[in-house]
Amino acid sequence: MTVTAEDLRGQVERFLAAHDPKTTDRLEFLRARFDAGLAWVLFPEGLGGQGAPRALQPGVDAAFAAAGAPDNDPRRIGIGLGMAAPTILAFGTPEQRQRYLRPLWTGEEVWCQLFSEPGAGSDLAALATRAVRDGDDWVVTGQKVWTSGAHNAQWAILVTRTDPDVPKHQGMTYFLCDMTAPGVEVRPLRQITGEAEFNEVFLTGVRIPDSQRLGAVGEGWKVAQTTLMNERVAIGGNAVPREGGLIGLVAKTWRDRPELRTPELRDRLVQHWVESEALRLAGSRLRQQLAVGAPGPEGSAMKVAFSELNQKLTGLEIELLGEEGLRYDDWTERRPEKVDFLGREAGYRYLRAKGNSIEGGTSEVLRNIIAERVLGLPSEPRVDKDVAWKDLPR
Amino acid sequence: MSELARELPTPDLLYSEVEEDLRSSVRDLLTDRVTPAALLARAETAEPYDLKLWKTLAADLGTAGLMVPEELGGHGATTREAAVVLEELGRSVAPVPFLGSAVLATTALLGADSADPVIAELLPRLAGGELTGALAVPLSTAPGAEFPATVTVNADGTLSGRVGTVADASVAELLVVPATGPDGPGLYAVEATAATVTELVSLDLTRRVADVVLENAPARRFTSGEQAVAALDNALTTAAGLLASEQTGLTEWALTTTVTYLKGRYQFGRPVGGFQSLKHRLANLYTDLVNARATARYAADALAGGFDVPIAVAVAQARVAPIAVHAVEEAIQLHGGIGMTWEHPAHLYLKRAKSDELAFGTPGRHRSRLAGLVDLPA
Ligand SMILES: Cc1cc2nc3c(=O)[nH]c(=O)nc-3n(C[C@H](O)[C@H](O)[C@H](O)COP(=O)(O)OP(=O)(O)OC[C@H]3O[C@@H](n4cnc5c(N)ncnc54)[C@H](O)[C@@H]3O)c2cc1C
């Protein structure tokens, strides 16, 4: 029997009656919400959900928010929620699901994503980090780069090469890596905004028990695909109210500061307002579609559009500010706890938005995906398909 | 053909041999002295400007006095040569106050009577690179803006007021200050030591903006009335027109750097520059660069020859400013993750290009000015 919106409304009411958000300890509240199956309602029973349609999630979140319930801070734990969780759900053993999903959802354990390497970004399947079997463990050595939030993470999703002698897509294996394990070294990597939001991560003889392998040996690419599909939806597909996100910030400046207005800027602002609204609706539509299936390549389209709109809006915001746009808030190298596209001031937002079209798959690669997988256009001639990884030109 | 167009002289849009020589000496100097690592190291110190380099550039290479007549201690060249210097400065985002001193302050003084004792004393020193100046207006001030009213002349002839986001002011010894008194507008020379100059946190790490506060600051007026208004407007117009050359330099850097990178960066077993979608993007950037260069050269030549100036400058800023921003944005995007890092110099160019887009009026502002100039009413 499928769960309905009404069932959930009743459950949330009863939950709130039993756990007064004002008096209940934050963590206790979140754990109880998970245990009641009201965390991510589409997940199976016992894992924070109850197999409800995905489309019912926003209603549940809104009801909790309206009651002043503590939130589990998705900006801080976004990689865990958006990427690690659906992958663990899809490929994890029952033990792995039991072990990782609850602290992930409550934010007790923060996750990062150890995918990209200096030589393997768009071409993730070219990665060189080696994992070699040693008894019940794997021994991992290599370097990752641009790892967002690694400095705050207890766990990582990690893709490695376990067989260099087969074509690149076949020789990869996926792991859950303890970031506190010996041999894991996280070094800040400063970015354009002045902050060190991402990192370089050096893995030197890190021992990972085989029980932390996700999916079969050699099937890492398949597992990673699930992560990547979800990543695109997570970055571009958030549920936002009208004027949520960047458009709201710029519109507010417009309303508050009549002296900045010109007809030309107004035309552009209204144009972006329309684009924001259309994108918001496309996001809602995508989520409704997802309720009946897994994320498909539509997520790529959302992410491309979201990145471009963010970049146009933040660029406009600086032009709108004129003299103030020549200033910046603070160049100090900080290590922020959250990834925040909307944070700080206009200059920061403009610079940070440049990353939107690179992180989680570049717009170019996503367009290739749309062209080939959605539109069915012939793919580029591949020189790397049937060549053993170790023999690839680089 | 419109009335206006028929009367236009044929512009010279190429570079002369002298200009190419000037370019190569400036480029040699900058290649030697401005490395990305040095720029980054300097950016967060108390000395973001390279004043030793500035001395060499301004005095030894004589770039500070390019637009100043020989009898006033300059080189008697024109905006065309200054434009070439700015192209090179754009290509290297060199942290020197050329725009503030050799362009803004200097052209403001050039708009006054050369016989005025203040001009006779100060202009040769600016032209010789002995003195560094800044023009006390917000960098975002557009040509055609009203004469600023933020600084007033007191009864005793001193100045009081505040001007925000003044380019290059933190290293200037001489401030050229537009101020309004009982006898109307005037341009004043103020020793920087008589003002409180506070460097702000600037979006552009290699060209800083500062707040200038004057409290009964001693000042010498060197021009007033209509002439002062015209001198200020001429300084802003010249700067706006010449900035297009700096923006062309930024565009050229963005294109050549990205082409080099994409030829050597392998993904999917081949250089990513070989993917047709990227080739077309780079071809588009090249097309933009061709437009930028011609437009910027036209502005420089029009300013030198004194014809079609308002239109040439409005076109230059309306067209070239967005090209430069777009080119550097593309450079960052096409460098992938590396382009988002602090270590890679691309961000210094982005910060310059975006600030340049605001400088002397945004492209939108220049488009609406142009609409009036070419009779395309709303
Ligand atoms: C802010 C930020 C946060 C990030 N966080 C993480 C993280 O937490 N974890 C993680 O693993 N990674 C992270 N990344 C890395 C990101 O996933 C990679 O940067 C991205 O996949 C691009 O790889 P690359 O940088 O190697 O660029 P390259 O692959 O070298 O690409 C260079 C340029 O070529 C283009 N290109 C490449 N191939 C093609 C093609 N076939 N057709 C057309 N164009 C092509 C690209 O789009 C790009 O413009 C982050 C990156 C950023 C900027």
Tab-separated table of N, CA, C and O in Angstrom, chain A residues 154-195:
chain	number	residue	atom	x	y	z
A	154	GLN	N	34.290	13.087	7.978
A	154	GLN	CA	34.748	11.852	8.633
A	154	GLN	C	34.822	10.705	7.629
A	154	GLN	O	35.584	9.764	7.814
A	155	TRP	N	33.994	10.778	6.574
A	155	TRP	CA	33.948	9.698	5.597
A	155	TRP	C	34.013	10.240	4.178
A	155	TRP	O	33.662	11.398	3.940
A	156	ALA	N	34.480	9.391	3.286
A	156	ALA	CA	34.528	9.791	1.882
A	156	ALA	C	34.034	8.661	1.001
A	156	ALA	O	34.244	7.485	1.319
A	157	ILE	N	33.400	9.044	-0.106
A	157	ILE	CA	33.201	8.072	-1.172
A	157	ILE	C	34.430	8.201	-2.075
A	157	ILE	O	34.893	9.299	-2.365
A	158	LEU	N	34.961	7.051	-2.450
A	158	LEU	CA	36.282	7.024	-3.089
A	158	LEU	C	36.256	6.069	-4.275
A	158	LEU	O	35.798	4.934	-4.151
A	159	VAL	N	36.760	6.513	-5.404
A	159	VAL	CA	36.903	5.586	-6.534
A	159	VAL	C	38.391	5.366	-6.784
A	159	VAL	O	39.187	6.308	-6.748
A	160	THR	N	38.732	4.124	-7.029
A	160	THR	CA	40.143	3.751	-7.199
A	160	THR	C	40.319	2.852	-8.423
A	160	THR	O	39.342	2.350	-8.979
A	161	ARG	N	41.593	2.668	-8.782
A	161	ARG	CA	41.901	1.712	-9.855
A	161	ARG	C	42.413	0.422	-9.229
A	161	ARG	O	43.353	0.442	-8.445
A	162	THR	N	41.742	-0.638	-9.547
A	162	THR	CA	42.187	-1.928	-9.012
A	162	THR	C	42.796	-2.820	-10.091
A	162	THR	O	43.443	-3.804	-9.785
A	163	ASP	N	42.564	-2.478	-11.341
A	163	ASP	CA	43.182	-3.286	-12.411
A	163	ASP	C	43.623	-2.410	-13.582
A	163	ASP	O	42.797	-2.010	-14.410
A	164	PRO	N	44.907	-2.102	-13.661
A	164	PRO	CA	45.394	-1.213	-14.722
A	164	PRO	C	45.505	-1.909	-16.080
A	164	PRO	O	45.737	-1.240	-17.092
A	165	ASP	N	45.308	-3.221	-16.099
A	165	ASP	CA	45.552	-3.953	-17.344
A	165	ASP	C	44.316	-4.085	-18.232
A	165	ASP	O	44.398	-4.642	-19.325
A	166	VAL	N	43.193	-3.628	-17.747
A	166	VAL	CA	41.967	-3.699	-18.567
A	166	VAL	C	41.575	-2.278	-18.964
A	166	VAL	O	42.064	-1.305	-18.384
A	167	PRO	N	40.682	-2.116	-19.964
A	167	PRO	CA	40.232	-0.759	-20.315
A	167	PRO	C	39.720	-0.019	-19.079
A	167	PRO	O	39.209	-0.631	-18.138
A	168	LYS	N	39.861	1.315	-19.147
A	168	LYS	CA	39.728	2.100	-17.914
A	168	LYS	C	38.423	1.918	-17.173
A	168	LYS	O	38.414	1.892	-15.942
A	169	HIS	N	37.311	1.775	-17.895
A	169	HIS	CA	36.026	1.675	-17.194
A	169	HIS	C	35.869	0.356	-16.442
A	169	HIS	O	35.034	0.247	-15.554
A	170	GLN	N	36.674	-0.627	-16.800
A	170	GLN	CA	36.491	-1.954	-16.189
A	170	GLN	C	37.340	-2.192	-14.956
A	170	GLN	O	37.092	-3.130	-14.212
A	171	GLY	N	38.357	-1.333	-14.769
A	171	GLY	CA	39.313	-1.673	-13.707
A	171	GLY	C	39.171	-0.841	-12.444
A	171	GLY	O	40.147	-0.634	-11.724
A	172	MET	N	37.951	-0.327	-12.186
A	172	MET	CA	37.794	0.567	-11.034
A	172	MET	C	36.975	-0.080	-9.938
A	172	MET	O	36.096	-0.887	-10.215
A	173	THR	N	37.253	0.332	-8.702
A	173	THR	CA	36.482	-0.185	-7.565
A	173	THR	C	36.196	0.964	-6.599
A	173	THR	O	37.018	1.860	-6.437
A	174	TYR	N	35.013	0.895	-6.015
A	174	TYR	CA	34.471	2.002	-5.213
A	174	TYR	C	34.564	1.631	-3.733
A	174	TYR	O	34.262	0.497	-3.360
A	175	PHE	N	34.971	2.594	-2.897
A	175	PHE	CA	35.093	2.324	-1.455
A	175	PHE	C	34.482	3.436	-0.624
A	175	PHE	O	34.291	4.560	-1.095
A	176	LEU	N	34.230	3.111	0.632
A	176	LEU	CA	33.891	4.103	1.634
A	176	LEU	C	35.145	4.263	2.487
A	176	LEU	O	35.644	3.292	3.057
A	177	CYS	N	35.679	5.449	2.506
A	177	CYS	CA	36.999	5.649	3.107
A	177	CYS	C	36.879	6.464	4.393
A	177	CYS	O	36.256	7.527	4.412
A	178	ASP	N	37.472	5.949	5.438
A	178	ASP	CA	37.502	6.659	6.718
A	178	ASP	C	38.556	7.771	6.629
A	178	ASP	O	39.737	7.506	6.469
A	179	MET	N	38.114	9.012	6.714
A	179	MET	CA	39.045	10.133	6.533
A	179	MET	C	40.008	10.292	7.702
A	179	MET	O	40.965	11.061	7.615
A	180	THR	N	39.739	9.577	8.809
A	180	THR	CA	40.670	9.674	9.939
A	180	THR	C	41.680	8.526	9.922
A	180	THR	O	42.511	8.426	10.817
A	181	ALA	N	41.606	7.657	8.907
A	181	ALA	CA	42.523	6.518	8.842
A	181	ALA	C	43.950	7.001	8.603
A	181	ALA	O	44.165	8.027	7.948
A	182	PRO	N	44.940	6.263	9.135
A	182	PRO	CA	46.337	6.645	8.886
A	182	PRO	C	46.619	6.664	7.379
A	182	PRO	O	46.119	5.829	6.633
A	183	GLY	N	47.400	7.666	6.952
A	183	GLY	CA	47.751	7.753	5.535
A	183	GLY	C	46.870	8.710	4.754
A	183	GLY	O	47.161	9.020	3.604
A	184	VAL	N	45.794	9.198	5.373
A	184	VAL	CA	44.942	10.196	4.695
A	184	VAL	C	45.417	11.581	5.116
A	184	VAL	O	45.407	11.910	6.293
A	185	GLU	N	45.868	12.355	4.153
A	185	GLU	CA	46.321	13.704	4.487
A	185	GLU	C	45.541	14.730	3.668
A	185	GLU	O	45.504	14.660	2.441
A	186	VAL	N	44.944	15.676	4.365
A	186	VAL	CA	44.117	16.697	3.716
A	186	VAL	C	44.864	18.022	3.739
A	186	VAL	O	45.242	18.496	4.799
A	187	ARG	N	45.094	18.587	2.568
A	187	ARG	CA	45.770	19.891	2.512
A	187	ARG	C	44.852	20.931	1.895
A	187	ARG	O	44.267	20.686	0.832
A	188	PRO	N	44.747	22.091	2.522
A	188	PRO	CA	43.856	23.116	1.974
A	188	PRO	C	44.291	23.541	0.576
A	188	PRO	O	45.483	23.630	0.281
A	189	LEU	N	43.325	23.772	-0.282
A	189	LEU	CA	43.595	24.273	-1.625
A	189	LEU	C	42.741	25.531	-1.762
A	189	LEU	O	41.526	25.481	-1.710
A	190	ARG	N	43.426	26.635	-1.884
A	190	ARG	CA	42.715	27.892	-1.866
A	190	ARG	C	42.048	28.141	-3.204
A	190	ARG	O	42.566	27.771	-4.251
A	191	GLN	N	40.927	28.803	-3.189
A	191	GLN	CA	40.265	29.081	-4.458
A	191	GLN	C	40.062	30.568	-4.690
A	191	GLN	O	40.341	31.401	-3.846
A	192	ILE	N	39.629	30.847	-5.868
A	192	ILE	CA	39.397	32.168	-6.421
A	192	ILE	C	38.762	33.171	-5.448
A	192	ILE	O	39.029	34.352	-5.476
A	193	THR	N	37.911	32.665	-4.528
A	193	THR	CA	37.236	33.540	-3.572
A	193	THR	C	38.143	33.930	-2.415
A	193	THR	O	37.771	34.761	-1.598
A	194	GLY	N	39.296	33.298	-2.303
A	194	GLY	CA	40.177	33.520	-1.165
A	194	GLY	C	40.076	32.402	-0.144
A	194	GLY	O	40.993	32.177	0.631
A	195	GLU	N	38.944	31.703	-0.156
A	195	GLU	CA	38.743	30.630	0.825
A	195	GLU	C	39.436	29.345	0.391
A	195	GLU	O	39.680	29.143	-0.787
